[in-house]
Amino acid sequence: MPTPMIQKQWADYLTPSAKVWWSQTLNPTASPLMQFMSIRGSSKPTEYSQGIGSFGLVPEYNAATAEGNGTAIHYDSFSSLYEATFTHKEYADGVEIERKLWDDGREMEIRSRIMTLAMAFTDTRAYQASGILNNAFATVTGYDSVYLCSASHPTNTVDSTAISNLGTTALSYAAVVATLLAGSNFKNDRGLPLPSRFNVLYVPTALESTAYEIINAIQKPGAADYNGNFISSVGLRVVVDEFLTDTNNWFMIDTAKASMHAIWYNHTLPEFEYDPTGAYNLVARYRGYMRHSYGWDDFRWVYGHSVT
């Protein structure tokens, strides 16, 4: 006689397909911002990033006075910067599949439930990454106790001279040019040039057409004469983020600096597993789980405009 199929057996048949549907739907880097971030792995509960100040310009070496005389060599020091802390948080959610759905051949409904769970994990990660910019002007402070985009970034822990990466101007040709200039004028804690070379214009969907007109116009937008479009010559590109929640705020990003200072730590990448606990052999439970942290350890990778 054939052996009756019990709970463990039917779940075993379902699980391989469920994992395929999960993996086909999951996109762990759905936020456009994540393509510019430093994505790192971690096996610790918390990660730290300690900033250090800059050295000054290197003095000329005088062999006549320095040879054999250590005190003739200039040994530089630096001012302490700030320590950024990344504490990983856990995220979990699950879905139940009733035995009767399997018995009745309702594969599309089962598949839809699994894919919806995977999409929830995708959207959560995207929402969190883009949230770095959604919260750039309020809510979340960084390592220096001010918001990511602020006019009050202190130079270092002993010098409170303010550095600004905050604007309030609506998106326009002139505002983009002014922001490019502001980034090129950034300095380090020694007062030496540390320019941010912004190469991405990062906007919400509501500003997409305006951004493309600014970047791609043959001549300067709004000019009565045939003035050339300066912006089209500097290699700026538009990136549209559907997860930006404000329709007026916009940003410019230096992707080289973002790849060093905008950070996402994956402690546990999104995983999908069968939960062996069920109700009277009639329900298979699957759960997703992930653990990560994200943030920044320097602000110069971005310039944001909070527009009212």
XYZ file of C-alpha atoms in Angstrom:
308
model
C 0.000 0.000 0.000
C 1.206 3.521 -0.678
C 2.506 5.524 2.279
C 0.150 8.397 3.184
C 1.598 11.867 2.556
C 2.037 13.695 5.855
C 2.693 17.372 6.621
C 6.455 17.113 6.481
C 6.311 15.434 3.097
C 4.047 17.925 1.318
C 6.039 20.862 2.678
C 9.202 19.202 1.393
C 7.675 19.066 -2.077
C 6.635 22.727 -1.906
C 9.802 24.242 -0.422
C 12.162 23.974 -3.452
C 9.663 25.805 -5.667
C 8.975 28.364 -2.939
C 12.681 29.187 -2.691
C 12.889 29.671 -6.453
C 9.933 32.078 -6.433
C 11.534 33.981 -3.536
C 14.920 34.318 -5.231
C 13.384 35.327 -8.561
C 11.475 38.180 -6.901
C 13.960 39.441 -4.317
C 16.078 42.437 -5.308
C 18.339 43.320 -2.365
C 19.582 46.550 -3.990
C 16.335 48.031 -5.298
C 17.082 51.576 -4.163
C 19.033 53.500 -6.838
C 21.123 54.960 -4.020
C 22.584 51.549 -3.196
C 24.499 51.467 -6.506
C 26.653 54.283 -5.119
C 26.986 53.051 -1.530
C 29.764 50.995 -0.019
C 28.135 47.571 0.537
C 30.042 45.683 3.216
C 29.704 42.428 5.074
C 29.860 42.129 8.838
C 30.001 39.349 11.417
C 29.882 41.682 14.422
C 26.836 43.151 16.168
C 28.158 46.686 15.626
C 30.647 48.272 13.258
C 32.557 51.508 13.820
C 34.144 54.013 11.468
C 36.644 56.391 13.060
C 37.416 59.531 11.105
C 40.809 61.176 11.277
C 41.765 64.672 10.207
C 44.033 65.607 7.343
C 47.752 66.319 7.302
C 48.961 69.608 5.940
C 51.117 69.998 2.845
C 54.350 68.000 2.958
C 57.377 70.257 3.617
C 60.536 70.052 1.575
C 63.117 67.632 2.913
C 66.493 69.183 3.744
C 69.087 66.426 3.731
C 71.768 68.677 5.123
C 69.934 69.227 8.393
C 67.824 66.081 8.579
C 70.398 63.349 7.920
C 70.974 61.578 11.221
C 68.857 64.130 13.031
C 65.321 62.925 13.625
C 64.190 66.193 15.119
C 64.845 67.914 11.804
C 62.047 65.928 10.186
C 58.553 67.337 10.654
C 56.302 64.740 12.282
C 52.758 65.863 11.640
C 49.657 65.277 13.742
C 45.969 65.443 13.016
C 42.811 66.497 14.795
C 40.426 63.761 15.796
C 37.238 63.554 13.780
C 34.100 61.647 14.701
C 33.257 57.985 15.164
C 30.248 56.681 13.256
C 28.455 53.674 14.759
C 26.534 51.071 12.758
C 24.418 48.763 14.926
C 22.718 45.996 12.957
C 18.978 45.497 13.386
C 16.929 42.367 12.717
C 13.953 42.247 10.364
C 11.620 39.266 9.919
C 8.263 38.437 8.400
C 6.497 35.259 7.370
C 3.769 33.729 5.257
C 1.518 30.711 5.780
C 0.506 28.260 3.042
C -2.528 26.099 3.783
C -2.390 22.396 2.904
C -5.655 22.696 0.946
C -4.058 25.149 -1.514
C -1.429 22.526 -2.329
C -4.013 19.732 -2.583
C -6.254 21.834 -4.858
C -3.387 22.672 -7.245
C -3.581 26.410 -6.614
C 0.043 27.009 -7.451
C -0.449 30.583 -8.660
C -1.940 31.659 -5.322
C 0.880 29.968 -3.405
C 3.433 31.558 -5.713
C 1.834 34.980 -5.303
C 2.071 34.777 -1.517
C 5.759 33.847 -1.621
C 6.572 36.568 -4.161
C 4.675 39.161 -2.130
C 6.815 38.336 0.889
C 9.973 38.683 -1.216
C 8.753 42.019 -2.552
C 8.184 43.227 1.014
C 11.834 42.514 1.815
C 12.907 44.222 -1.423
C 10.848 47.326 -0.712
C 11.956 47.496 2.914
C 15.628 47.603 1.967
C 14.977 50.151 -0.776
C 12.893 52.299 1.549
C 15.631 52.207 4.172
C 18.461 53.062 1.770
C 16.552 55.927 0.163
C 15.536 56.962 3.672
C 19.084 58.229 4.145
C 18.094 61.077 1.815
C 14.443 61.264 2.886
C 15.738 61.989 6.393
C 18.651 64.154 5.252
C 17.108 67.352 6.640
C 15.320 66.082 9.748
C 14.660 63.094 12.023
C 18.032 61.297 11.779
C 21.297 62.853 12.922
C 24.737 61.517 12.078
C 28.107 61.068 13.715
C 28.535 64.859 14.231
C 25.074 65.243 15.843
C 23.572 67.149 12.900
C 21.536 66.006 9.913
C 23.209 64.617 6.808
C 22.500 67.822 4.849
C 23.114 70.703 7.220
C 24.650 74.167 7.366
C 26.191 73.306 10.752
C 28.690 70.481 10.190
C 31.619 71.184 12.539
C 35.087 71.071 11.005
C 36.310 68.565 13.601
C 35.984 67.764 17.297
C 38.020 70.817 18.356
C 36.978 73.297 15.656
C 33.268 74.138 15.415
C 33.650 76.250 12.281
C 30.591 75.321 10.233
C 30.655 73.619 6.844
C 27.437 73.485 4.817
C 26.064 70.967 2.350
C 22.531 72.341 2.569
C 20.597 74.410 0.059
C 16.994 75.545 -0.169
C 16.689 76.389 -3.865
C 14.191 74.769 -6.211
C 15.687 72.681 -8.993
C 16.845 74.885 -11.865
C 19.795 75.355 -14.176
C 21.227 78.113 -11.985
C 20.768 76.047 -8.809
C 22.643 73.092 -10.296
C 25.540 75.337 -11.363
C 25.660 76.909 -7.892
C 25.705 73.478 -6.237
C 28.550 72.298 -8.463
C 30.500 75.366 -7.348
C 29.666 74.813 -3.678
C 30.986 71.257 -3.854
C 34.198 72.353 -5.565
C 34.815 74.768 -2.683
C 34.706 72.156 0.097
C 37.822 72.123 2.303
C 39.320 69.689 4.779
C 39.932 70.384 8.466
C 43.269 72.050 7.596
C 41.539 74.506 5.303
C 42.984 72.888 2.194
C 40.813 72.099 -0.858
C 38.836 68.860 -0.597
C 36.432 69.308 -3.508
C 33.366 67.170 -4.072
C 32.965 66.570 -7.791
C 29.244 65.988 -8.088
C 28.429 63.789 -11.062
C 24.855 62.663 -10.266
C 21.723 64.784 -10.090
C 19.477 62.693 -7.819
C 15.776 63.522 -7.961
C 12.274 62.214 -7.164
C 9.961 61.209 -9.982
C 8.194 64.591 -9.872
C 11.414 66.354 -10.929
C 12.522 63.847 -13.565
C 11.515 65.893 -16.620
C 12.983 69.104 -15.197
C 16.272 67.355 -14.440
C 16.564 65.881 -17.932
C 15.841 69.238 -19.538
C 18.588 70.868 -17.475
C 21.141 68.176 -18.306
C 20.345 67.527 -21.956
C 19.333 70.918 -23.366
C 21.477 71.956 -26.335
C 21.647 75.504 -25.064
C 21.325 77.058 -21.627
C 17.696 76.592 -20.535
C 15.724 79.831 -20.541
C 18.427 81.879 -22.252
C 17.327 84.369 -24.899
C 20.671 84.129 -26.662
C 22.350 81.000 -27.975
C 24.368 80.370 -24.821
C 25.875 76.911 -24.545
C 24.672 74.523 -21.853
C 27.599 74.398 -19.431
C 26.069 71.555 -17.416
C 25.928 69.249 -20.434
C 29.733 69.396 -20.591
C 30.564 68.348 -17.020
C 29.441 64.700 -17.167
C 26.441 65.056 -14.874
C 23.767 62.362 -15.125
C 20.266 62.082 -13.758
C 19.172 59.317 -11.378
C 15.495 59.095 -10.437
C 14.492 57.478 -7.142
C 10.868 56.369 -6.776
C 11.411 55.963 -3.032
C 12.112 59.668 -2.418
C 9.046 60.934 -0.594
C 9.294 64.704 -1.083
C 8.396 65.957 -4.559
C 10.531 69.115 -4.313
C 13.759 68.101 -2.583
C 16.748 67.175 -4.746
C 20.369 66.170 -4.306
C 23.736 66.104 -6.020
C 26.112 63.223 -5.361
C 29.828 62.648 -5.744
C 29.772 58.906 -6.465
C 33.464 58.424 -5.671
C 32.977 59.835 -2.186
C 29.629 58.038 -1.782
C 31.373 54.713 -2.395
C 33.571 55.466 0.634
C 31.246 57.292 3.025
C 27.639 56.151 2.365
C 27.696 52.701 3.953
C 25.437 49.655 4.103
C 26.470 46.693 6.279
C 24.937 43.292 5.570
C 25.218 41.101 8.629
C 22.685 38.604 7.244
C 21.419 38.929 3.696
C 17.699 38.269 3.173
C 17.066 34.553 3.639
C 13.997 32.400 3.156
C 13.449 29.229 5.162
C 10.777 26.698 6.017
C 9.602 26.906 9.626
C 8.983 23.331 10.858
C 6.199 24.419 13.219
C 2.690 24.034 11.804
C -0.927 23.688 12.907
C -2.258 20.128 12.881
C -0.247 19.276 9.739
C -2.400 21.657 7.708
C -0.216 24.757 7.374
C 3.335 25.268 6.102
C 5.028 28.370 7.423
C 7.881 30.214 5.704
C 9.768 33.110 7.114
C 12.144 35.704 5.741
C 14.906 37.210 7.839
C 17.621 39.831 7.396
C 19.952 41.840 9.589
C 21.790 44.984 8.554
C 22.647 48.615 9.267
C 23.276 51.679 7.135
C 24.323 55.324 7.337
C 27.300 57.559 6.595
C 30.629 58.553 8.136
C 31.211 61.787 6.189
C 28.786 64.255 4.600
C 30.779 65.549 1.637
C 29.427 62.917 -0.763
C 26.084 64.722 -1.062
C 24.588 68.208 -1.249
C 20.876 68.410 -0.588
C 18.261 71.070 -1.249
C 15.300 71.194 1.137
C 12.745 73.102 -0.896
C 9.564 74.537 0.613
